[in-house]
Short mmCIF file of C-alpha atoms and ligand atoms in Angstrom, two decimals:
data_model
loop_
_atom_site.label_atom_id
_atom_site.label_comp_id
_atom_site.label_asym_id
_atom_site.label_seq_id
_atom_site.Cartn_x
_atom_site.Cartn_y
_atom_site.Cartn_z
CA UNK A 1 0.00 0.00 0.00
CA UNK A 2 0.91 3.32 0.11
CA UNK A 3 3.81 3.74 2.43
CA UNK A 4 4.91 6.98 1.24
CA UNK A 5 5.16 10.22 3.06
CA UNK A 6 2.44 12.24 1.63
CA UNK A 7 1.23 13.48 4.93
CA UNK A 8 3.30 15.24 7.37
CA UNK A 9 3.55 12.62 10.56
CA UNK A 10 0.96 13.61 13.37
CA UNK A 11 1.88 14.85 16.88
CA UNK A 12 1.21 13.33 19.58
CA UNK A 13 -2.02 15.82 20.92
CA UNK A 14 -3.01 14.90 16.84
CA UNK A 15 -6.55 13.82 17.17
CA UNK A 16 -7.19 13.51 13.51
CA UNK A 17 -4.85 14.22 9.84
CA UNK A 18 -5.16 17.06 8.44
CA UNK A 19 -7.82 17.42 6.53
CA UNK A 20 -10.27 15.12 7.80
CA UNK A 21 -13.97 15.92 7.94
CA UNK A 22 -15.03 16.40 11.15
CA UNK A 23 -11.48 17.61 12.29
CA UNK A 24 -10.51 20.88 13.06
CA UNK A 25 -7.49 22.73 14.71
CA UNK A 26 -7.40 23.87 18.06
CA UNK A 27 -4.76 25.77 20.55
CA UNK A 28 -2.78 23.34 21.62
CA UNK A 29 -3.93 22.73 26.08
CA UNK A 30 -0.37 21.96 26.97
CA UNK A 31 1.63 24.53 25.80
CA UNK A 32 -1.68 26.84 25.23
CA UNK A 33 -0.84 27.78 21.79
CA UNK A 34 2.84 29.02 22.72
CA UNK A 35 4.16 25.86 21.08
CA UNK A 36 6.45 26.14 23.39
CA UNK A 37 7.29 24.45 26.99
CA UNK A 38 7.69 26.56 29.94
CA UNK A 39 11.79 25.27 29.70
CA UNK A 40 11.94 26.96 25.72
CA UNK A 41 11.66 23.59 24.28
CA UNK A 42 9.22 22.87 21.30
CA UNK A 43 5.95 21.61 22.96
CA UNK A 44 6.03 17.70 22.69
CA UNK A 45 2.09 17.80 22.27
CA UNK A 46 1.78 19.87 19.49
CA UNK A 47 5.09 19.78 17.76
CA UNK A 48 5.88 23.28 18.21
CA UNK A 49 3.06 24.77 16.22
CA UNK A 50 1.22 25.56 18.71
CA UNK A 51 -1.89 23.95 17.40
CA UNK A 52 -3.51 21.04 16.91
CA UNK A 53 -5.85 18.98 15.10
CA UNK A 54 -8.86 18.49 16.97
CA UNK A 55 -11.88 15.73 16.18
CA UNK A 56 -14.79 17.32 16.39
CA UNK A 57 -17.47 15.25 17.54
CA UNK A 58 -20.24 15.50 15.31
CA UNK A 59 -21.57 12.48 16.39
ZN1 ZN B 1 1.79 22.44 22.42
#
């Protein structure tokens, strides 16, 4: 199958990929959107983007 890296790999506080319906992206609750930990490090949760994808429940 496709093994390829078309898709950026997910972070950890990921929920969903990119994209996908019913997903959307959110501040990231450990770093609160900083994308950064309180030591200056890139936030492990989100990846250092601050952000992340969220699922929202529609159901
Ligand atoms: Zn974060």
């Amino acid at each position: 199958m496709n093994a390829s890296n078309t898709q950026p790999p997910l972070n950890p506080g990921d929920q969903a990929a990119p994209g996908t319906p019913g997903s959307g992206e959110g501040i990231c609750p450990v770093c609160s959107g900083s994308g950064k930990t309180p030591d200056g490090k890139d936030c492990p949760n989100c990846g250092g983007s601050g952000r992340i994808i969220e699922g929202i429940g529609g159901g």
